[in-house]
GROMACS .gro file of C-alpha atoms in nm:
model
  192
    1MET     CA    1  -1.589  -0.043 -15.790
    2MET     CA    2  -1.216  -0.092 -15.789
    3VAL     CA    3  -1.179   0.158 -15.502
    4ARG     CA    4  -1.429  -0.040 -15.294
    5LYS     CA    5  -1.237  -0.363 -15.345
    6ILE     CA    6  -0.912  -0.196 -15.237
    7LEU     CA    7  -1.083  -0.046 -14.933
    8TYR     CA    8  -1.237  -0.382 -14.831
    9THR     CA    9  -0.901  -0.552 -14.880
   10LEU     CA   10  -0.727  -0.295 -14.658
   11ILE     CA   11  -0.995  -0.333 -14.389
   12ILE     CA   12  -0.961  -0.713 -14.397
   13ILE     CA   13  -0.579  -0.688 -14.376
   14PHE     CA   14  -0.610  -0.451 -14.081
   15ILE     CA   15  -0.856  -0.680 -13.899
   16LEU     CA   16  -0.640  -0.988 -13.963
   17SER     CA   17  -0.327  -0.802 -13.845
   18TRP     CA   18  -0.502  -0.691 -13.530
   19PHE     CA   19  -0.628  -1.047 -13.465
   20VAL     CA   20  -0.275  -1.193 -13.511
   21TYR     CA   21  -0.129  -0.924 -13.285
   22VAL     CA   22  -0.386  -0.993 -13.012
   23TRP     CA   23  -0.347  -1.370 -13.048
   24TYR     CA   24   0.032  -1.372 -13.004
   25THR     CA   25   0.063  -1.095 -12.745
   26PRO     CA   26   0.079  -1.206 -12.379
   27PRO     CA   27  -0.233  -1.109 -12.180
   28GLU     CA   28  -0.040  -0.905 -11.919
   29SER     CA   29   0.060  -0.653 -12.184
   30PHE     CA   30  -0.306  -0.549 -12.209
   31LEU     CA   31  -0.338  -0.486 -11.836
   32LYS     CA   32  -0.292  -0.137 -11.701
   33LYS     CA   33   0.076  -0.086 -11.636
   34GLN     CA   34   0.156  -0.024 -11.272
   35ILE     CA   35   0.444   0.191 -11.174
   36GLU     CA   36   0.709  -0.032 -11.033
   37THR     CA   37   0.859   0.109 -10.716
   38VAL     CA   38   1.206   0.000 -10.629
   39PHE     CA   39   1.304   0.048 -10.268
   40GLN     CA   40   1.673   0.061 -10.207
   41GLU     CA   41   1.821   0.014  -9.867
   42ASP     CA   42   1.798   0.348  -9.696
   43GLN     CA   43   2.117   0.532  -9.611
   44ILE     CA   44   1.978   0.664  -9.283
   45GLU     CA   45   2.116   0.477  -8.984
   46SER     CA   46   1.879   0.644  -8.740
   47PHE     CA   47   1.669   0.952  -8.691
   48ILE     CA   48   1.528   1.127  -8.389
   49THR     CA   49   1.248   1.382  -8.370
   50ASN     CA   50   1.255   1.679  -8.132
   51SER     CA   51   1.615   1.615  -8.037
   52THR     CA   52   1.861   1.799  -7.817
   53THR     CA   53   2.232   1.732  -7.864
   54GLN     CA   54   2.489   1.864  -7.618
   55ILE     CA   55   2.861   1.887  -7.687
   56PHE     CA   56   3.113   1.921  -7.408
   57SER     CA   57   3.475   2.035  -7.404
   58ASN     CA   58   3.759   1.808  -7.288
   59SER     CA   59   3.735   1.972  -6.946
   60GLY     CA   60   3.365   1.879  -6.921
   61ASN     CA   61   3.213   2.221  -6.991
   62GLN     CA   62   2.910   2.245  -7.217
   63VAL     CA   63   3.012   2.438  -7.531
   64LEU     CA   64   2.730   2.371  -7.780
   65ILE     CA   65   2.362   2.274  -7.767
   66MET     CA   66   2.179   2.178  -8.087
   67ASN     CA   67   1.800   2.144  -8.089
   68ALA     CA   68   1.626   2.009  -8.401
   69SER     CA   69   1.277   1.902  -8.502
   70LYS     CA   70   1.441   1.604  -8.675
   71LEU     CA   71   1.796   1.470  -8.662
   72GLU     CA   72   1.934   1.212  -8.909
   73ILE     CA   73   2.256   1.012  -8.883
   74LEU     CA   74   2.377   0.860  -9.210
   75ASN     CA   75   2.536   0.516  -9.241
   76GLY     CA   76   2.914   0.525  -9.248
   77GLU     CA   77   2.939   0.903  -9.235
   78ASN     CA   78   3.032   1.152  -8.966
   79ILE     CA   79   2.755   1.392  -9.069
   80ILE     CA   80   2.445   1.463  -8.863
   81LYS     CA   81   2.161   1.633  -9.054
   82LEU     CA   82   1.952   1.881  -8.854
   83TYR     CA   83   1.606   2.003  -8.958
   84ASP     CA   84   1.485   2.337  -8.815
   85PRO     CA   85   1.788   2.361  -8.589
   86SER     CA   86   1.842   2.613  -8.312
   87THR     CA   87   2.188   2.621  -8.158
   88PHE     CA   88   2.340   2.777  -7.850
   89GLY     CA   89   2.713   2.810  -7.797
   90SER     CA   90   2.907   2.936  -7.500
   91ASN     CA   91   3.265   3.044  -7.457
   92GLN     CA   92   3.430   2.900  -7.146
   93ASP     CA   93   3.716   3.150  -7.163
   94LEU     CA   94   3.598   3.435  -6.939
   95SER     CA   95   3.855   3.673  -7.089
   96ALA     CA   96   3.716   3.621  -7.443
   97ILE     CA   97   3.536   3.905  -7.620
   98TYR     CA   98   3.229   3.696  -7.706
   99SER     CA   99   3.058   3.504  -7.427
  100GLY     CA  100   2.825   3.304  -7.652
  101PHE     CA  101   2.581   3.294  -7.940
  102SER     CA  102   2.246   3.154  -8.050
  103MET     CA  103   2.146   3.076  -8.410
  104SER     CA  104   1.856   2.919  -8.593
  105SER     CA  105   1.784   2.814  -8.952
  106LYS     CA  106   1.576   2.572  -9.159
  107PHE     CA  107   1.853   2.316  -9.215
  108GLY     CA  108   2.195   2.230  -9.078
  109THR     CA  109   2.469   1.968  -9.069
  110PHE     CA  110   2.721   1.885  -8.800
  111ASP     CA  111   3.044   1.710  -8.894
  112THR     CA  112   3.138   1.507  -8.586
  113SER     CA  113   3.498   1.449  -8.698
  114LYS     CA  114   3.575   1.817  -8.773
  115LYS     CA  115   3.340   1.952  -8.501
  116GLU     CA  116   3.194   2.185  -8.763
  117LEU     CA  117   2.835   2.313  -8.775
  118ILE     CA  118   2.691   2.448  -9.099
  119LEU     CA  119   2.351   2.620  -9.087
  120SER     CA  120   2.175   2.712  -9.409
  121ASP     CA  121   1.854   2.858  -9.543
  122SER     CA  122   1.756   3.176  -9.357
  123VAL     CA  123   2.011   3.178  -9.075
  124LYS     CA  124   1.946   3.425  -8.793
  125GLY     CA  125   2.169   3.460  -8.493
  126THR     CA  126   2.265   3.665  -8.191
  127LEU     CA  127   2.626   3.708  -8.078
  128LYS     CA  128   2.678   3.820  -7.718
  129THR     CA  129   2.972   4.031  -7.610
  130LYS     CA  130   3.035   4.183  -7.269
  131LYS     CA  131   2.904   4.520  -7.393
  132GLU     CA  132   2.639   4.443  -7.653
  133GLU     CA  133   2.443   4.193  -7.859
  134GLN     CA  134   2.500   4.168  -8.232
  135ASN     CA  135   2.240   4.020  -8.467
  136ILE     CA  136   2.363   3.838  -8.776
  137VAL     CA  137   2.156   3.724  -9.075
  138SER     CA  138   2.282   3.527  -9.375
  139HIS     CA  139   2.184   3.244  -9.608
  140SER     CA  140   2.451   3.015  -9.466
  141ILE     CA  141   2.677   3.033  -9.158
  142GLN     CA  142   2.951   2.795  -9.053
  143TYR     CA  143   3.075   2.748  -8.696
  144ASN     CA  144   3.408   2.576  -8.632
  145LEU     CA  145   3.392   2.457  -8.272
  146PRO     CA  146   3.765   2.390  -8.204
  147GLU     CA  147   3.870   2.732  -8.338
  148MET     CA  148   3.553   2.907  -8.216
  149VAL     CA  149   3.513   3.085  -8.549
  150ILE     CA  150   3.184   3.184  -8.712
  151SER     CA  151   3.204   3.249  -9.087
  152SER     CA  152   2.996   3.296  -9.399
  153ASP     CA  153   3.086   3.332  -9.766
  154ASN     CA  154   2.742   3.473  -9.848
  155GLN     CA  155   2.576   3.812  -9.815
  156PHE     CA  156   2.520   3.901  -9.451
  157SER     CA  157   2.399   4.175  -9.222
  158LEU     CA  158   2.549   4.237  -8.878
  159THR     CA  159   2.356   4.482  -8.661
  160ALA     CA  160   2.388   4.616  -8.309
  161GLU     CA  161   2.236   4.907  -8.118
  162ASN     CA  162   2.446   5.176  -8.288
  163TYR     CA  163   2.553   5.027  -8.623
  164GLU     CA  164   2.459   4.806  -8.916
  165ILE     CA  165   2.713   4.639  -9.145
  166LEU     CA  166   2.622   4.472  -9.475
  167GLY     CA  167   2.867   4.280  -9.689
  168LYS     CA  168   2.967   3.955  -9.850
  169GLY     CA  169   3.187   3.714  -9.657
  170ILE     CA  170   3.253   3.750  -9.284
  171THR     CA  171   3.471   3.573  -9.028
  172ILE     CA  172   3.431   3.632  -8.653
  173ASN     CA  173   3.673   3.483  -8.402
  174LEU     CA  174   3.477   3.443  -8.079
  175ASN     CA  175   3.792   3.427  -7.866
  176ASN     CA  176   3.976   3.743  -7.966
  177GLY     CA  177   3.683   3.931  -8.127
  178LYS     CA  178   3.869   3.978  -8.457
  179THR     CA  179   3.619   4.030  -8.739
  180THR     CA  180   3.713   4.016  -9.107
  181ILE     CA  181   3.476   4.119  -9.387
  182SER     CA  182   3.566   4.008  -9.740
  183SER     CA  183   3.385   4.239  -9.984
  184SER     CA  184   3.088   4.463 -10.069
  185ILE     CA  185   3.097   4.645  -9.736
  186ASN     CA  186   2.827   4.897  -9.651
  187SER     CA  187   2.801   5.030  -9.300
  188ILE     CA  188   2.580   5.271  -9.110
  189TYR     CA  189   2.677   5.409  -8.768
  190TYR     CA  190   2.424   5.579  -8.545
  191VAL     CA  191   2.551   5.856  -8.322
  192PRO     CA  192   2.372   5.870  -7.983
   0.00000   0.00000   0.00000
């Protein structure tokens, strides 16, 4: 009998507590909570789809073409973001070892103040010399336009008709043809 009285008392206290809670709680707290989305002012100044950007030398010669499925320019920055870029560069110096190159990747940036192109995520390229074409593959490749230097700090493979070079870290000067490989060099030469 005593247990029943205690149980009834607890049930009555619970019901009264619930009633007081419901009475003093604002009605909106019982509505389904909606996710509040806060939109901040976007940092993108402009974007262009299916773009082609051409860069010319001081003498008016075309030295770089950048195609992208989407191009973004950020507010207050000198960086252009390139999505699915394909680039084509040419060397105006006819006495240079390399006459030009073409490269493609999934993402890239171009620093307009430094004139520096960085391609990343599955970069594939072709370097053209007077005698042969070399194919280069790496995760990320950087091209410095004023110095005409292609470089990568990542693993790479450089192949041509009669050789294949694998390593980590490469620098290729397109003017004088000087190539420097940093480490982990493996090479295969094919004798005709």
